[in-house]
Amino acid sequence: MAEAQLLVEDGNQKLFPCEVCGRCFATDVLERHGPICKKVFNKKRKPFNSLKQRLQGTDIPTVGKSPQPKVQPVRKSNWRQQREDFINTIRSAKQFTLAIKEGRPLPPPPPPTSNPDYIQCPYCMRRFNETAAQRHINFCKNQTSRPVFDPIQMAARLVSRAQCKAQASLKK
């Protein structure tokens, strides 16, 4: 057993391996190293955050944990509707090219289809997906509340003000 513990002889000191990590130490150092090594190997190390390290000492705020992605509700698939729209578009394009070749009047264009997943803006009546609709409706609401510059109306106001001033100066 003494031969198993005696691993390397460096000068006068005999080095013994640590039971936990296997590194070799002198007996007096091994007594101090043993409890520390056991404590370190029992803990799980948390991963090193290089971003936090780089931003330390700067004015850039660190971003906390990103929220867990919200579970998107499963939407009902409308592939049949999309397929029918696609087929109707192809058919109308064929009729259009045939009418051009034969010299007939052009057929009316197919009616526009609306995606049921889209949300309609109450201000401009355009349709958007959910995230774009949230942004757009706020924007459109602000745009419609602004006063519109109408040059004809502005000219009429200036003329009426000029007339009022002229009449006021005549009365004096």
PDB file of C-alpha atoms in Angstrom:
ATOM      1  CA  MET A   1       0.000   0.000   0.000  1.00  0.00           C
ATOM      2  CA  ALA A   2       2.833   2.372   0.690  1.00  0.00           C
ATOM      3  CA  GLU A   3       4.080   1.773  -2.837  1.00  0.00           C
ATOM      4  CA  ALA A   4       0.619   2.611  -4.268  1.00  0.00           C
ATOM      5  CA  GLN A   5       0.470   5.898  -2.355  1.00  0.00           C
ATOM      6  CA  LEU A   6       4.060   6.771  -3.112  1.00  0.00           C
ATOM      7  CA  LEU A   7       3.778   8.030  -6.667  1.00  0.00           C
ATOM      8  CA  VAL A   8       6.658  10.392  -7.354  1.00  0.00           C
ATOM      9  CA  GLU A   9       9.658  11.356  -5.344  1.00  0.00           C
ATOM     10  CA  ASP A  10      10.728  14.945  -5.923  1.00  0.00           C
ATOM     11  CA  GLY A  11      13.971  15.537  -4.081  1.00  0.00           C
ATOM     12  CA  ASN A  12      13.246  14.612  -0.457  1.00  0.00           C
ATOM     13  CA  GLN A  13       9.411  14.906  -0.517  1.00  0.00           C
ATOM     14  CA  LYS A  14       7.069  12.065  -1.297  1.00  0.00           C
ATOM     15  CA  LEU A  15       3.934  13.062  -3.271  1.00  0.00           C
ATOM     16  CA  PHE A  16       0.579  11.392  -2.724  1.00  0.00           C
ATOM     17  CA  PRO A  17      -2.482  11.502  -5.057  1.00  0.00           C
ATOM     18  CA  CYS A  18      -5.698  13.266  -4.021  1.00  0.00           C
ATOM     19  CA  GLU A  19      -8.632  10.829  -3.609  1.00  0.00           C
ATOM     20  CA  VAL A  20     -11.004  13.188  -5.426  1.00  0.00           C
ATOM     21  CA  CYS A  21      -9.102  14.761  -8.318  1.00  0.00           C
ATOM     22  CA  GLY A  22      -6.046  12.505  -8.599  1.00  0.00           C
ATOM     23  CA  ARG A  23      -3.478  15.300  -8.491  1.00  0.00           C
ATOM     24  CA  CYS A  24      -0.347  14.703  -6.419  1.00  0.00           C
ATOM     25  CA  PHE A  25       0.606  16.713  -3.342  1.00  0.00           C
ATOM     26  CA  ALA A  26       2.957  16.526  -0.373  1.00  0.00           C
ATOM     27  CA  THR A  27       1.324  15.201   2.810  1.00  0.00           C
ATOM     28  CA  ASP A  28       0.996  18.571   4.558  1.00  0.00           C
ATOM     29  CA  VAL A  29      -0.488  20.205   1.423  1.00  0.00           C
ATOM     30  CA  LEU A  30      -2.763  17.192   0.779  1.00  0.00           C
ATOM     31  CA  GLU A  31      -4.327  17.659   4.240  1.00  0.00           C
ATOM     32  CA  ARG A  32      -5.347  21.241   3.304  1.00  0.00           C
ATOM     33  CA  HIS A  33      -6.273  20.346  -0.294  1.00  0.00           C
ATOM     34  CA  GLY A  34      -8.523  17.352   0.512  1.00  0.00           C
ATOM     35  CA  PRO A  35     -11.528  19.141   2.125  1.00  0.00           C
ATOM     36  CA  ILE A  36     -11.390  22.004  -0.395  1.00  0.00           C
ATOM     37  CA  CYS A  37     -11.295  19.617  -3.344  1.00  0.00           C
ATOM     38  CA  LYS A  38     -14.252  17.613  -1.996  1.00  0.00           C
ATOM     39  CA  LYS A  39     -16.277  20.817  -1.545  1.00  0.00           C
ATOM     40  CA  VAL A  40     -15.445  22.056  -5.065  1.00  0.00           C
ATOM     41  CA  PHE A  41     -16.243  18.763  -6.782  1.00  0.00           C
ATOM     42  CA  ASN A  42     -19.575  18.400  -4.952  1.00  0.00           C
ATOM     43  CA  LYS A  43     -20.829  21.738  -6.323  1.00  0.00           C
ATOM     44  CA  LYS A  44     -22.030  22.087  -9.857  1.00  0.00           C
ATOM     45  CA  ARG A  45     -20.311  24.988 -11.579  1.00  0.00           C
ATOM     46  CA  LYS A  46     -22.539  27.537 -13.166  1.00  0.00           C
ATOM     47  CA  PRO A  47     -21.675  28.366 -16.776  1.00  0.00           C
ATOM     48  CA  PHE A  48     -19.452  31.343 -17.409  1.00  0.00           C
ATOM     49  CA  ASN A  49     -21.284  34.341 -18.854  1.00  0.00           C
ATOM     50  CA  SER A  50     -18.837  36.116 -21.147  1.00  0.00           C
ATOM     51  CA  LEU A  51     -21.372  38.828 -22.023  1.00  0.00           C
ATOM     52  CA  LYS A  52     -21.681  39.832 -18.393  1.00  0.00           C
ATOM     53  CA  GLN A  53     -17.899  39.849 -18.071  1.00  0.00           C
ATOM     54  CA  ARG A  54     -17.469  42.046 -21.156  1.00  0.00           C
ATOM     55  CA  LEU A  55     -20.159  44.529 -20.122  1.00  0.00           C
ATOM     56  CA  GLN A  56     -18.830  44.896 -16.603  1.00  0.00           C
ATOM     57  CA  GLY A  57     -17.702  48.469 -16.014  1.00  0.00           C
ATOM     58  CA  THR A  58     -19.558  49.912 -19.027  1.00  0.00           C
ATOM     59  CA  ASP A  59     -22.757  51.942 -19.185  1.00  0.00           C
ATOM     60  CA  ILE A  60     -24.526  49.315 -21.274  1.00  0.00           C
ATOM     61  CA  PRO A  61     -27.316  47.705 -19.205  1.00  0.00           C
ATOM     62  CA  THR A  62     -27.259  43.939 -18.972  1.00  0.00           C
ATOM     63  CA  VAL A  63     -30.339  42.165 -20.174  1.00  0.00           C
ATOM     64  CA  GLY A  64     -31.972  39.744 -17.785  1.00  0.00           C
ATOM     65  CA  LYS A  65     -33.195  36.334 -18.707  1.00  0.00           C
ATOM     66  CA  SER A  66     -35.383  36.423 -21.754  1.00  0.00           C
ATOM     67  CA  PRO A  67     -38.952  35.373 -21.035  1.00  0.00           C
ATOM     68  CA  GLN A  68     -39.936  31.898 -22.042  1.00  0.00           C
ATOM     69  CA  PRO A  69     -41.504  31.904 -25.489  1.00  0.00           C
ATOM     70  CA  LYS A  70     -45.254  31.909 -25.259  1.00  0.00           C
ATOM     71  CA  VAL A  71     -46.937  28.787 -26.442  1.00  0.00           C
ATOM     72  CA  GLN A  72     -48.686  29.739 -29.633  1.00  0.00           C
ATOM     73  CA  PRO A  73     -52.221  28.395 -29.910  1.00  0.00           C
ATOM     74  CA  VAL A  74     -52.533  25.904 -32.714  1.00  0.00           C
ATOM     75  CA  ARG A  75     -54.307  27.609 -35.571  1.00  0.00           C
ATOM     76  CA  LYS A  76     -56.788  25.863 -37.732  1.00  0.00           C
ATOM     77  CA  SER A  77     -55.182  25.052 -41.041  1.00  0.00           C
ATOM     78  CA  ASN A  78     -56.808  26.688 -44.049  1.00  0.00           C
ATOM     79  CA  TRP A  79     -54.854  24.831 -46.730  1.00  0.00           C
ATOM     80  CA  ARG A  80     -58.011  23.886 -48.636  1.00  0.00           C
ATOM     81  CA  GLN A  81     -58.997  27.519 -49.011  1.00  0.00           C
ATOM     82  CA  GLN A  82     -55.474  28.438 -50.091  1.00  0.00           C
ATOM     83  CA  ARG A  83     -55.438  25.592 -52.624  1.00  0.00           C
ATOM     84  CA  GLU A  84     -58.784  26.676 -54.096  1.00  0.00           C
ATOM     85  CA  ASP A  85     -57.582  30.285 -54.353  1.00  0.00           C
ATOM     86  CA  PHE A  86     -54.410  29.149 -56.089  1.00  0.00           C
ATOM     87  CA  ILE A  87     -56.293  26.983 -58.591  1.00  0.00           C
ATOM     88  CA  ASN A  88     -58.746  29.813 -59.352  1.00  0.00           C
ATOM     89  CA  THR A  89     -55.857  32.213 -59.896  1.00  0.00           C
ATOM     90  CA  ILE A  90     -54.192  29.805 -62.343  1.00  0.00           C
ATOM     91  CA  ARG A  91     -57.468  29.273 -64.225  1.00  0.00           C
ATOM     92  CA  SER A  92     -58.100  33.001 -64.548  1.00  0.00           C
ATOM     93  CA  ALA A  93     -54.512  33.540 -65.747  1.00  0.00           C
ATOM     94  CA  LYS A  94     -55.038  30.884 -68.441  1.00  0.00           C
ATOM     95  CA  GLN A  95     -58.290  32.570 -69.524  1.00  0.00           C
ATOM     96  CA  PHE A  96     -56.487  35.919 -69.621  1.00  0.00           C
ATOM     97  CA  THR A  97     -53.654  34.633 -71.863  1.00  0.00           C
ATOM     98  CA  LEU A  98     -56.144  32.800 -74.105  1.00  0.00           C
ATOM     99  CA  ALA A  99     -58.219  35.979 -74.493  1.00  0.00           C
ATOM    100  CA  ILE A 100     -55.099  37.951 -75.462  1.00  0.00           C
ATOM    101  CA  LYS A 101     -54.096  35.336 -78.084  1.00  0.00           C
ATOM    102  CA  GLU A 102     -57.584  35.175 -79.625  1.00  0.00           C
ATOM    103  CA  GLY A 103     -58.158  38.934 -79.451  1.00  0.00           C
ATOM    104  CA  ARG A 104     -61.293  38.666 -77.294  1.00  0.00           C
ATOM    105  CA  PRO A 105     -62.138  41.154 -74.552  1.00  0.00           C
ATOM    106  CA  LEU A 106     -60.342  40.422 -71.306  1.00  0.00           C
ATOM    107  CA  PRO A 107     -62.274  38.492 -68.627  1.00  0.00           C
ATOM    108  CA  PRO A 108     -62.917  40.230 -65.315  1.00  0.00           C
ATOM    109  CA  PRO A 109     -60.204  39.648 -62.710  1.00  0.00           C
ATOM    110  CA  PRO A 110     -60.931  37.083 -59.985  1.00  0.00           C
ATOM    111  CA  PRO A 111     -62.349  38.516 -56.781  1.00  0.00           C
ATOM    112  CA  PRO A 112     -59.701  39.173 -54.127  1.00  0.00           C
ATOM    113  CA  THR A 113     -59.565  36.634 -51.324  1.00  0.00           C
ATOM    114  CA  SER A 114     -59.007  37.582 -47.734  1.00  0.00           C
ATOM    115  CA  ASN A 115     -57.038  35.516 -45.257  1.00  0.00           C
ATOM    116  CA  PRO A 116     -59.226  34.763 -42.218  1.00  0.00           C
ATOM    117  CA  ASP A 117     -56.153  34.906 -39.966  1.00  0.00           C
ATOM    118  CA  TYR A 118     -55.575  38.567 -40.802  1.00  0.00           C
ATOM    119  CA  ILE A 119     -56.930  41.409 -38.662  1.00  0.00           C
ATOM    120  CA  GLN A 120     -58.531  44.407 -40.365  1.00  0.00           C
ATOM    121  CA  CYS A 121     -57.466  47.909 -39.388  1.00  0.00           C
ATOM    122  CA  PRO A 122     -60.580  49.892 -38.387  1.00  0.00           C
ATOM    123  CA  TYR A 123     -59.043  53.139 -39.694  1.00  0.00           C
ATOM    124  CA  CYS A 124     -57.798  52.249 -43.192  1.00  0.00           C
ATOM    125  CA  MET A 125     -59.494  48.856 -43.699  1.00  0.00           C
ATOM    126  CA  ARG A 126     -56.231  47.123 -44.635  1.00  0.00           C
ATOM    127  CA  ARG A 127     -55.529  43.633 -43.299  1.00  0.00           C
ATOM    128  CA  PHE A 128     -52.458  42.471 -41.335  1.00  0.00           C
ATOM    129  CA  ASN A 129     -51.201  39.481 -39.372  1.00  0.00           C
ATOM    130  CA  GLU A 130     -51.445  39.721 -35.577  1.00  0.00           C
ATOM    131  CA  THR A 131     -48.082  41.294 -34.750  1.00  0.00           C
ATOM    132  CA  ALA A 132     -48.117  43.703 -37.683  1.00  0.00           C
ATOM    133  CA  ALA A 133     -51.733  44.631 -36.916  1.00  0.00           C
ATOM    134  CA  GLN A 134     -50.863  45.661 -33.360  1.00  0.00           C
ATOM    135  CA  ARG A 135     -48.111  47.958 -34.599  1.00  0.00           C
ATOM    136  CA  HIS A 136     -50.079  49.301 -37.556  1.00  0.00           C
ATOM    137  CA  ILE A 137     -53.336  50.028 -35.732  1.00  0.00           C
ATOM    138  CA  ASN A 138     -51.492  52.202 -33.188  1.00  0.00           C
ATOM    139  CA  PHE A 139     -49.711  54.013 -36.022  1.00  0.00           C
ATOM    140  CA  CYS A 140     -52.887  54.435 -38.087  1.00  0.00           C
ATOM    141  CA  LYS A 141     -54.801  55.699 -35.049  1.00  0.00           C
ATOM    142  CA  ASN A 142     -52.194  58.429 -34.544  1.00  0.00           C
ATOM    143  CA  GLN A 143     -52.214  59.292 -38.246  1.00  0.00           C
ATOM    144  CA  THR A 144     -55.988  59.675 -38.460  1.00  0.00           C
ATOM    145  CA  SER A 145     -56.117  61.886 -35.370  1.00  0.00           C
ATOM    146  CA  ARG A 146     -53.718  64.397 -36.965  1.00  0.00           C
ATOM    147  CA  PRO A 147     -55.228  67.397 -38.701  1.00  0.00           C
ATOM    148  CA  VAL A 148     -55.051  67.057 -42.469  1.00  0.00           C
ATOM    149  CA  PHE A 149     -53.551  69.910 -44.462  1.00  0.00           C
ATOM    150  CA  ASP A 150     -56.059  70.844 -47.140  1.00  0.00           C
ATOM    151  CA  PRO A 151     -54.703  73.655 -49.338  1.00  0.00           C
ATOM    152  CA  ILE A 152     -58.171  74.737 -50.549  1.00  0.00           C
ATOM    153  CA  GLN A 153     -59.505  74.916 -47.006  1.00  0.00           C
ATOM    154  CA  MET A 154     -56.389  76.801 -45.856  1.00  0.00           C
ATOM    155  CA  ALA A 155     -56.749  79.318 -48.711  1.00  0.00           C
ATOM    156  CA  ALA A 156     -60.407  79.883 -47.806  1.00  0.00           C
ATOM    157  CA  ARG A 157     -59.419  80.601 -44.192  1.00  0.00           C
ATOM    158  CA  LEU A 158     -56.787  83.124 -45.283  1.00  0.00           C
ATOM    159  CA  VAL A 159     -59.273  84.883 -47.586  1.00  0.00           C
ATOM    160  CA  SER A 160     -61.921  85.092 -44.858  1.00  0.00           C
ATOM    161  CA  ARG A 161     -59.358  86.475 -42.373  1.00  0.00           C
ATOM    162  CA  ALA A 162     -58.250  89.078 -44.910  1.00  0.00           C
ATOM    163  CA  GLN A 163     -61.878  90.092 -45.512  1.00  0.00           C
ATOM    164  CA  CYS A 164     -62.501  90.422 -41.767  1.00  0.00           C
ATOM    165  CA  LYS A 165     -59.426  92.631 -41.365  1.00  0.00           C
ATOM    166  CA  ALA A 166     -60.494  94.780 -44.342  1.00  0.00           C
ATOM    167  CA  GLN A 167     -63.974  95.262 -42.930  1.00  0.00           C
ATOM    168  CA  ALA A 168     -62.580  96.087 -39.484  1.00  0.00           C
ATOM    169  CA  SER A 169     -60.268  98.723 -40.957  1.00  0.00           C
ATOM    170  CA  LEU A 170     -63.155 100.279 -42.942  1.00  0.00           C
ATOM    171  CA  LYS A 171     -65.266 100.641 -39.791  1.00  0.00           C
ATOM    172  CA  LYS A 172     -62.586 102.649 -38.018  1.00  0.00           C
TER     173      LYS A 172
END
